[in-house]
Coordinates of C-alpha atoms and ligand atoms in Angstrom, one line a residue:
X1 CA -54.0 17.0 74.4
X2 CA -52.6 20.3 73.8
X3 CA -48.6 19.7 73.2
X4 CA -46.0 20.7 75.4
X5 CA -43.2 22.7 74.1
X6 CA -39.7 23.9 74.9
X7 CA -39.5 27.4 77.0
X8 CA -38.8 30.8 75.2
X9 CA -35.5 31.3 74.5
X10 CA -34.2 28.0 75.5
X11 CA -33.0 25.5 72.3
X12 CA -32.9 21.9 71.4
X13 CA -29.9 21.1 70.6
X14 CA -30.6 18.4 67.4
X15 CA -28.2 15.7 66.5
X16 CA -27.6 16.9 63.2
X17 CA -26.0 20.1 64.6
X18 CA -24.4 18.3 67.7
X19 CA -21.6 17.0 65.6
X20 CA -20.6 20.7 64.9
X21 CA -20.8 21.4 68.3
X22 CA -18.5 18.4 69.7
X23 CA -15.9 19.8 66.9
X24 CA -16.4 23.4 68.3
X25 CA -15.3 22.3 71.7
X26 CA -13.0 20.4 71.0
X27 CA -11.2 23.0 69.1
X28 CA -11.5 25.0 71.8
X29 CA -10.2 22.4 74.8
X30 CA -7.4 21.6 72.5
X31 CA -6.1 25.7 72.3
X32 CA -7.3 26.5 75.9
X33 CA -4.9 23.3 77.1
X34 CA -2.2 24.2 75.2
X35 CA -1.7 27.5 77.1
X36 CA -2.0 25.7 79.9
X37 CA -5.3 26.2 81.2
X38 CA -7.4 23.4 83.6
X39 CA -11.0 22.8 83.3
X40 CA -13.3 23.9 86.5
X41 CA -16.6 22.8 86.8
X42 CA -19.2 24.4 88.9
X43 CA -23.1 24.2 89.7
X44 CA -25.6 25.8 87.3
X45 CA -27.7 27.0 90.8
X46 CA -25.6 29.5 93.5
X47 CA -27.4 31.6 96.2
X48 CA -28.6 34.6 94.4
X49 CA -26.5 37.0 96.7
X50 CA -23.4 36.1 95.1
X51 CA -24.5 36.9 91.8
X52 CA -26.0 40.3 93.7
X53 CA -22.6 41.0 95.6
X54 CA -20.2 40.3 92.1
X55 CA -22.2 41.7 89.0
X56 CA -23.8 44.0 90.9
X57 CA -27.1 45.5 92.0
X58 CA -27.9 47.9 89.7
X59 CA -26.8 46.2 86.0
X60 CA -29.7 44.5 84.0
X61 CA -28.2 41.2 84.6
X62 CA -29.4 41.4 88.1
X63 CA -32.4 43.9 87.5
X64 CA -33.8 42.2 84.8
X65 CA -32.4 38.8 83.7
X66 CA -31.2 37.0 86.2
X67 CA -33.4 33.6 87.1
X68 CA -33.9 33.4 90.7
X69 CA -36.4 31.6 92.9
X70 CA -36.6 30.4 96.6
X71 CA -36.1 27.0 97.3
X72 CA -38.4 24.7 99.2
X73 CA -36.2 25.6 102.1
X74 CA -37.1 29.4 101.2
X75 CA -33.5 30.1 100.3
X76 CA -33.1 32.1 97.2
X77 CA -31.0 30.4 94.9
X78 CA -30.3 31.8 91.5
X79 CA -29.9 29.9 87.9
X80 CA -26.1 31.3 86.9
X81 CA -26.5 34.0 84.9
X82 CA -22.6 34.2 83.9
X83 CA -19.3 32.2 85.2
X84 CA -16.8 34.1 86.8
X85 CA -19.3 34.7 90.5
X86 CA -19.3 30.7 90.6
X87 CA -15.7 29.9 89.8
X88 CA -14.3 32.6 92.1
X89 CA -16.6 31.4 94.9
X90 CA -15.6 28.2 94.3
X91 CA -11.7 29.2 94.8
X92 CA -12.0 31.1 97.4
X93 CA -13.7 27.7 99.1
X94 CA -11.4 25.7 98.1
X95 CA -8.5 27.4 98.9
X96 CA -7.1 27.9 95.1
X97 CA -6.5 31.3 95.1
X98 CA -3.7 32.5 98.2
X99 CA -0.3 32.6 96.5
X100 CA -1.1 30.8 93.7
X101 CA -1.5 31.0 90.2
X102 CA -4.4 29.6 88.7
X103 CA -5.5 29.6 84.9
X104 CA -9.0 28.1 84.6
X105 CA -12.0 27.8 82.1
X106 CA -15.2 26.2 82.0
X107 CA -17.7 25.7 79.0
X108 CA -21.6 25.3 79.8
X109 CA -24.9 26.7 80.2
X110 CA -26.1 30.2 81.6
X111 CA -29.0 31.6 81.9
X112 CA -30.4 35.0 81.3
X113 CA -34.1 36.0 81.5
X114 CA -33.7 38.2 78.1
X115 CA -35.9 39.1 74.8
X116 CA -35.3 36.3 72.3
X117 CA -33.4 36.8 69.3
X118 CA -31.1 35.9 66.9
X119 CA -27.6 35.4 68.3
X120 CA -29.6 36.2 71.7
X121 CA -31.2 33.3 74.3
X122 CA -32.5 32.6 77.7
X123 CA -30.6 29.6 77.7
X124 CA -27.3 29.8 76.1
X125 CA -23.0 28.7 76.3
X126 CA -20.3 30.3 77.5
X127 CA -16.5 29.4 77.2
X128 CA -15.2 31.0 80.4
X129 CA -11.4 32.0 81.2
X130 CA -10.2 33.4 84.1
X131 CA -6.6 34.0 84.8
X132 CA -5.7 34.4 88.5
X133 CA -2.7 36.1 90.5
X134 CA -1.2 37.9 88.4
X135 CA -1.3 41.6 87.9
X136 CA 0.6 42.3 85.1
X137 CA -0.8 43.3 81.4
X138 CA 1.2 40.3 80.2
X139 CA -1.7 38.6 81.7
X140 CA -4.5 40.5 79.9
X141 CA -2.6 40.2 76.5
X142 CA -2.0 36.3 76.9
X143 CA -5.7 36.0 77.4
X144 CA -6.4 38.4 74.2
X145 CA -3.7 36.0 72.0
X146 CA -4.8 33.0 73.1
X147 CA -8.4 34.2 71.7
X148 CA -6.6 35.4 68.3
X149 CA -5.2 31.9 68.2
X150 CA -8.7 30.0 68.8
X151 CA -10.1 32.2 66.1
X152 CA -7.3 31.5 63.8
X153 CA -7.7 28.1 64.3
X154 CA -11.5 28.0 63.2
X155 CA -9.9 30.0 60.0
X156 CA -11.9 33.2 60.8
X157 CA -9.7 35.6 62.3
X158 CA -10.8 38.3 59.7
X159 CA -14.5 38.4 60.8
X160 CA -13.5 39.5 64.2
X161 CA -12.7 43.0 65.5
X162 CA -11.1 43.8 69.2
X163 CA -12.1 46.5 71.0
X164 CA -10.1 47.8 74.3
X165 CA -10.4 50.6 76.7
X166 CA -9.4 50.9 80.3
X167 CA -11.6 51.3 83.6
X168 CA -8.9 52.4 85.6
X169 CA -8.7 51.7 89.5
X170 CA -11.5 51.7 91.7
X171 CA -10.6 55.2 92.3
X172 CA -10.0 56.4 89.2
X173 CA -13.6 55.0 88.1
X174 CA -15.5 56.2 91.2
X175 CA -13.9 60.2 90.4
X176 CA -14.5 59.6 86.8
X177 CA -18.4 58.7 87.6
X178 CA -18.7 62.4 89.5
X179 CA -17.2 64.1 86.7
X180 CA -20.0 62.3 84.0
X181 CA -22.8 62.6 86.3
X182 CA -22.1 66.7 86.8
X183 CA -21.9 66.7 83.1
X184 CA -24.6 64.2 82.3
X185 CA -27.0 66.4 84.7
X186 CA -26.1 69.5 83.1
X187 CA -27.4 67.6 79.6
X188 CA -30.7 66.1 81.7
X189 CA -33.1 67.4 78.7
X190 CA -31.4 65.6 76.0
X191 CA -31.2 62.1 78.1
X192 CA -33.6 59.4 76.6
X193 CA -35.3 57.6 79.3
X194 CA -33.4 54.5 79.8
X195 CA -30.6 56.7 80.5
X196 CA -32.4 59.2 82.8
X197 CA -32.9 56.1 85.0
X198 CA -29.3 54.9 84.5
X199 CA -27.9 58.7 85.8
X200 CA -27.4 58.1 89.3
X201 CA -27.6 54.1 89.7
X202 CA -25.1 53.2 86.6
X203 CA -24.1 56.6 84.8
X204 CA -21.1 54.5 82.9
X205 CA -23.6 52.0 81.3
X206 CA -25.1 55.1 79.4
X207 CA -21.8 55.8 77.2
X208 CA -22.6 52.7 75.3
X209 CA -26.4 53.5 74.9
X210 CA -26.6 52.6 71.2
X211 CA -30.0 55.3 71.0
X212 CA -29.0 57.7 68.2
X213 CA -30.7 60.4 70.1
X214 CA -27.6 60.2 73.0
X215 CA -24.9 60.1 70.1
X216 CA -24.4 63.6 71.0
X217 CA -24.4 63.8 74.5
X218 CA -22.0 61.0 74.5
X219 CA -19.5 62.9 72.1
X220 CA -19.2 65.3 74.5
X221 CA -18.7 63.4 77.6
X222 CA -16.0 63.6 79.3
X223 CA -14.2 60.5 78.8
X224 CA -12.2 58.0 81.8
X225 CA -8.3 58.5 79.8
X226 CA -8.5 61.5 81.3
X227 CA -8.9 60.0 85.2
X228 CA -6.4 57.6 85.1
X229 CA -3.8 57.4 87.6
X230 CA 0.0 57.3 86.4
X231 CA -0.3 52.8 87.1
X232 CA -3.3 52.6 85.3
X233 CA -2.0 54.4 82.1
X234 CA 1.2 52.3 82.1
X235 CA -0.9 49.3 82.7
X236 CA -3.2 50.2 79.2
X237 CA -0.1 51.4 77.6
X238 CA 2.4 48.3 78.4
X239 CA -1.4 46.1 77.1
X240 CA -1.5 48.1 73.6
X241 CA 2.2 47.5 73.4
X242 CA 2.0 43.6 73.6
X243 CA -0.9 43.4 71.4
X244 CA 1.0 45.5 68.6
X245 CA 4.3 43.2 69.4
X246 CA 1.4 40.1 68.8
X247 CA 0.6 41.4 65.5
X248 CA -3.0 41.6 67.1
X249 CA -5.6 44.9 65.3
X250 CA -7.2 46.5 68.2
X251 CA -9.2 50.0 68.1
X252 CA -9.8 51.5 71.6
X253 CA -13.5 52.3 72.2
X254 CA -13.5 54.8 74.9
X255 CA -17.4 54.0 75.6
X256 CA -16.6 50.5 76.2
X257 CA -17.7 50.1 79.9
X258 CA -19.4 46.5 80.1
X259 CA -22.3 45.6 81.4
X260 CA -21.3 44.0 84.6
X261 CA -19.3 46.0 87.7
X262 CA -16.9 44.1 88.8
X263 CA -14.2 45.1 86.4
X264 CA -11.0 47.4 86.3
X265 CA -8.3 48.6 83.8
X266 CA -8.5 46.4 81.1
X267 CA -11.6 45.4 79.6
X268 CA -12.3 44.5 76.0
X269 CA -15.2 42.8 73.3
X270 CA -14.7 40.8 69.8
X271 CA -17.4 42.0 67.5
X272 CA -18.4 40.5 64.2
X273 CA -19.7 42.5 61.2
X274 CA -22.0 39.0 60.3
X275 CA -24.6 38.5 63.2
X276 CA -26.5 41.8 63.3
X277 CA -27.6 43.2 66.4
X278 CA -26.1 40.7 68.7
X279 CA -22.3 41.4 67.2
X280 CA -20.2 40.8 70.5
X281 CA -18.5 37.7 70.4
X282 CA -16.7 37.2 73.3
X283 CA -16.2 40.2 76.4
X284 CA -14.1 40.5 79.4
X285 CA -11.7 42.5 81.2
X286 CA -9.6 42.4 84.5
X287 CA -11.1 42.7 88.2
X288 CA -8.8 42.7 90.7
X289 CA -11.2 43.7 93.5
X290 CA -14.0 40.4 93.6
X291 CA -11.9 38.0 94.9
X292 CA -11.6 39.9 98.3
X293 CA -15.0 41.3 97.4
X294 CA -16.2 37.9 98.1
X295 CA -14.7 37.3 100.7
X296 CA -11.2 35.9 100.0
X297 CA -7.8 37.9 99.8
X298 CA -7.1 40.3 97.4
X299 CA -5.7 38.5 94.3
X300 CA -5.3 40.1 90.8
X301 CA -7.5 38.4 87.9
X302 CA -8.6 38.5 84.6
X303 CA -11.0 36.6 81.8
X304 CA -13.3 36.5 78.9
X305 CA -16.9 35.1 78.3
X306 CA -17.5 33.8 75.3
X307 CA -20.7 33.3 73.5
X308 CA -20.9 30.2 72.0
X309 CA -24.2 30.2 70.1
X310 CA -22.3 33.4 68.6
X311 CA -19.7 31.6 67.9
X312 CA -21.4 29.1 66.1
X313 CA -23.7 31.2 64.3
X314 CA -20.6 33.1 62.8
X315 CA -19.1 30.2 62.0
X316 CA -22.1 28.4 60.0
X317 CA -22.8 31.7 58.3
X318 CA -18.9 31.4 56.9
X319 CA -19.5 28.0 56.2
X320 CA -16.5 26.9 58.4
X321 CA -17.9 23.8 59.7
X322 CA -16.1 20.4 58.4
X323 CA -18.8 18.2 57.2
X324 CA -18.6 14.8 59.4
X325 CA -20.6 11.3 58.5
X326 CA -22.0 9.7 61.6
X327 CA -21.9 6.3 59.5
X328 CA -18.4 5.1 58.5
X329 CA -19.7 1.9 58.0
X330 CA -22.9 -0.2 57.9
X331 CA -23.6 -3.6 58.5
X332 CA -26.2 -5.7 56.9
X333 CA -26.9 -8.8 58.8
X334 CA -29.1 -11.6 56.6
X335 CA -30.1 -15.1 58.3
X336 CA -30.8 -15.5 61.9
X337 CA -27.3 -17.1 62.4
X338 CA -25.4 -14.5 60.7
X339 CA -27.5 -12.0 63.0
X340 CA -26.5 -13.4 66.0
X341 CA -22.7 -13.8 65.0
X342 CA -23.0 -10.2 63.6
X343 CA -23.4 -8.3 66.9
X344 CA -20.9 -9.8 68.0
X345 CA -18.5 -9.2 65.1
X346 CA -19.3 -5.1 64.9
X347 CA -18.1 -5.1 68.3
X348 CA -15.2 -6.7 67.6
X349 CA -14.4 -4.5 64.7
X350 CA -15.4 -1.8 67.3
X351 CA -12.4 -2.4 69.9
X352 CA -10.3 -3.1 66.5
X353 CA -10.9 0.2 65.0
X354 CA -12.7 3.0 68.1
X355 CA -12.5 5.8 66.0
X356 CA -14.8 4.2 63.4
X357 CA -18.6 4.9 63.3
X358 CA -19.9 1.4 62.5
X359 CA -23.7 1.0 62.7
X360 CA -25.8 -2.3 62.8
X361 CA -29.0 -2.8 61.1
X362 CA -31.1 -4.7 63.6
X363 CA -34.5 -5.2 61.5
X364 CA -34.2 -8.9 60.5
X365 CA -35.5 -8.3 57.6
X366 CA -34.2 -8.6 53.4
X367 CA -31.4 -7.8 51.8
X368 CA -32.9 -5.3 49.7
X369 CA -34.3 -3.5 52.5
X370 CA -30.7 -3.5 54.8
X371 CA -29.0 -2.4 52.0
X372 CA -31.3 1.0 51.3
X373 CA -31.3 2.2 55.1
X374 CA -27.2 1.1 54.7
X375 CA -27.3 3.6 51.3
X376 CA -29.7 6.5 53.6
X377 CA -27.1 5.8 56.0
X378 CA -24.4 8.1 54.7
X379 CA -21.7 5.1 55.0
X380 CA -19.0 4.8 52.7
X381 CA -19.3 1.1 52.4
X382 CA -21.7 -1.6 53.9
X383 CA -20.3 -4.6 55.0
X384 CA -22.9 -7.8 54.4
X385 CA -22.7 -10.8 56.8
X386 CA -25.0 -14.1 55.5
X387 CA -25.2 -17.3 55.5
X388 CA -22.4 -18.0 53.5
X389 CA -20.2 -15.6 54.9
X390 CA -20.5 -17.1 58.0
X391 CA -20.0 -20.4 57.0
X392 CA -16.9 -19.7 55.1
X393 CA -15.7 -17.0 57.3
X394 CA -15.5 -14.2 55.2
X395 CA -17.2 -11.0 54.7
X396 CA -18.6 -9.0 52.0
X397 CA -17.4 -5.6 51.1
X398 CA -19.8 -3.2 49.4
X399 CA -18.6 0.3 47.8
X400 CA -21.9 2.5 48.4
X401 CA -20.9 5.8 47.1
X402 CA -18.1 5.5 44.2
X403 CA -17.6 1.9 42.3
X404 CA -20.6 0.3 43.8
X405 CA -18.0 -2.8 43.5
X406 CA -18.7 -5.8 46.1
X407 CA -15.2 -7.7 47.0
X408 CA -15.1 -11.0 49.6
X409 CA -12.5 -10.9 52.0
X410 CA -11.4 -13.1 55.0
X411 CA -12.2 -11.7 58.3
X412 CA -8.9 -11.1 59.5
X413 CA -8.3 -8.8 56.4
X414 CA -11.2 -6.7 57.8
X415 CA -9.6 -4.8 60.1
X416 CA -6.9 -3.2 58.2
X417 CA -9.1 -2.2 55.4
X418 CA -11.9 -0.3 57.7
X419 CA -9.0 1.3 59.2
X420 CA -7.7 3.0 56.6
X421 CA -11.3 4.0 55.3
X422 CA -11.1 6.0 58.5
X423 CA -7.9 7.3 57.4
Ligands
HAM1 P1 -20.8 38.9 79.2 O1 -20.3 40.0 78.3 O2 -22.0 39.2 80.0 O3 -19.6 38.6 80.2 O4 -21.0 37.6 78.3 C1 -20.0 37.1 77.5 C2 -20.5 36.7 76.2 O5 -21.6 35.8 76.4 C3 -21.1 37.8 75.3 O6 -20.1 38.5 74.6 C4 -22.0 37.1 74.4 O7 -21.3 36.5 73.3 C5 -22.5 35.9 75.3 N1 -23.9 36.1 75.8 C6 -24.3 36.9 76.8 N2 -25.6 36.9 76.9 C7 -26.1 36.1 76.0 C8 -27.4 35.7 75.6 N3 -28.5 36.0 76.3 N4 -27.5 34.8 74.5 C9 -26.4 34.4 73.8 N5 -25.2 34.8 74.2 C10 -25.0 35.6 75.2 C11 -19.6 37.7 81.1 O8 -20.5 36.8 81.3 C12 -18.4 37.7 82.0 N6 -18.5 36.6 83.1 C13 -17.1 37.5 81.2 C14 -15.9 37.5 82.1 C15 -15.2 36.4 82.5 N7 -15.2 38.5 82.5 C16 -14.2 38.2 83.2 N8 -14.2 36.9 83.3

């Protein structure tokens, strides 16, 4: 019978890597906590309008990507294609946004219907922030610092690059798209295709075409810095001025629009010079209209998506992973008395010492045998339980990686010594 396999673009995640990935996340709860951030948790499936009604018709998320079906109630319901839709529609339901401050994140999968490639899936994780009721830049820039801070924790804050512009208000964006539509219309001949079709549905999305062939046209553009209102500028300005207070690099792309609408002022990207084609790290921005967009009152907000299979690409390439044994310890059982007694004493140990990864060999069979899979095991040492042992009510310690040296020792001298090989 012909085998079935996974589905294009969507990974196994093996044990082998799993361990980096626990230490990834945990990394990341651990600095997302301490700026005082609380988890929200939120179905992978919403109606497909809300995805429609926040990212917008006319982006490729929504075009292209986006899963969507109709369930057998003919409803049609949408695999998430990004975060912030669900968590704000969750707020707004539950009442978390009206004169309240909320800092939230969530870490999970999403789903985009994309071409498969490096750094790029159909089923990949996001580390979601979103920062809510507050209007200020101080806002934005916490957000920006407390990514700094993640990456200096992981130890590669010099393999990433941030990039900032501003969208300006609603206002300022929609007179800004008139002024590069007249201009993008009088260059119609030198357009390539993509951004032909882009001219009157998205014109923004075409100043970060990456065709070489619209390097020019873009040049020329005319660019949104000069359609800001006076807020907007101080907003960008008072944002540059606590990033260079932070001691935080930051280049301003002025062709850095993002690829979903619901944004305004601030917006921004990590890039990595390591991953190739799928450089961006980690994007967001603010967007102080979707909460009332979606139906709840107006309230100020900004976040950050960020890739994780990016993140963990860049940090395997640097080699930034610790390495982690999933055997501490392994436990050779000989004699049917001893392997009845044995389960019994790992579990013990177990409570004794939680942090320790102490693993039973449960094939009955000899010595010789127990003490190879104990060696293939990765364990530092191998504790044998026989017979004897039993009887006398000791245990047998066995150095598997430096020494080699085998030591007796009464079984309430266990304890301490397996703790400190967890050290
Ligand atoms: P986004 O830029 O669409 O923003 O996605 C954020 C990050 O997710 C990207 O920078 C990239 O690292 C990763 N990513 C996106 N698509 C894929 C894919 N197909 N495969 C692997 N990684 C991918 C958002 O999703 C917004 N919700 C961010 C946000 C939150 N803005 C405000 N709040």
């Amino acid at each position: 019978m012909k085998q079935i396999q996974a589905i294009r673009g969507m990974s196994d995640y093996l044990p082998d890597t799993c361990a980096n990935w626990q230490w990834l996340e945990s990394k990341i709860r651990q600095v997302v906590q301490s700026y005082g951030y609380r988890e929200i948790r939120t179905p992978l499936i919403e109606k497909t309008p809300l995805f429609v009604r926040s990212i917008g018709k006319v982006t490729d998320i929504v075009e292209k990507e986006i899963y969507c079906f109709d369930d057998r109630n003919g409803e049609n319901i949408a695999l998430r294609p990004e975060g912030t839709a669900g968590c704000i529609r969750a707020g707004i339901e539950h009442g978390l946004f009206y004169h309240q401050i909320q800092r939230l994140w969530y870490m999970g999968p999403f789903f985009r219907y994309e071409r498969p490639q490096k750094g790029r899936y159909r089923q990949f994780h996001q580390l979601g922030v979103e920062f809510l009721g507050v209007h200020t830049a101080h806002a934005d820039a916490e957000i920006i610092i407390m990514l700094a801070h993640l990456w200096q924790t992981l130890g590669i804050s010099e393999h990433l690059c941030l990039e900032i512009n501003t969208l300006g208000s609603h206002e300022d964006r929609t007179r800004f798209r008139q002024a590069l539509i007249d201009y993008l219309n009088v260059h119609a001949d030198e357009l390539d295709e993509d951004s032909k079709k882009r001219l009157q549905k998205n014109p923004l999305r075409i100043l970060d075409s990456k065709n070489p062939q619209m390097k020019n046209v873009i040049e020329y553009a005319p660019q949104i810095t000069d359609y800001l209102c006076t807020e907007s500028q101080q907003h960008f300005q008072c944002l540059q001025n606590l990033l260079t207070q932070a001691n935080i690099a930051y280049t301003i792309n002025p062709y850095l629009v993002r690829g979903l609408d619901y944004y305004n002022d601030t917006v921004f990207e990590w890039t990595t010079q390591e991953l190739g084609a799928q450089s961006a790290v980690c994007g967001g921005g603010r967007y102080n209209g979707l909460v009332e967009q979606l139906g709840g009152q107006k309230t100020p907000a900004v976040g950050f998506g960020l890739g994780l299979e990016r993140l963990y690409l860049l940090l395997e390439k640097l080699n930034a992973f610790p390495s982690t044994a999933h055997t501490d310890v392994y436990l050779c059982m000989l004699g049917d008395t001893a392997q009845c007694a044995g389960l019994s004493l790992a579990k013990q140990i177990r409570v004794a010492c939680p942090d320790l990864k102490l693993v039973t060999d449960c094939h009955a069979d000899s010595f010789k045998k127990q003490l190879k899979r104990a060696d293939k095991s990765g364990a530092k040492i191998a504790l044998i339980f026989g017979e004897e042992e039993v009887q006398n009510q000791v245990i047998t310690v066995k150095d598997l990686r430096d020494s080699g040296s085998q030591q007796r020792i009464s079984m309430d001298a266990i304890f301490p010594l397996l703790t400190d090989i967890k050290g």
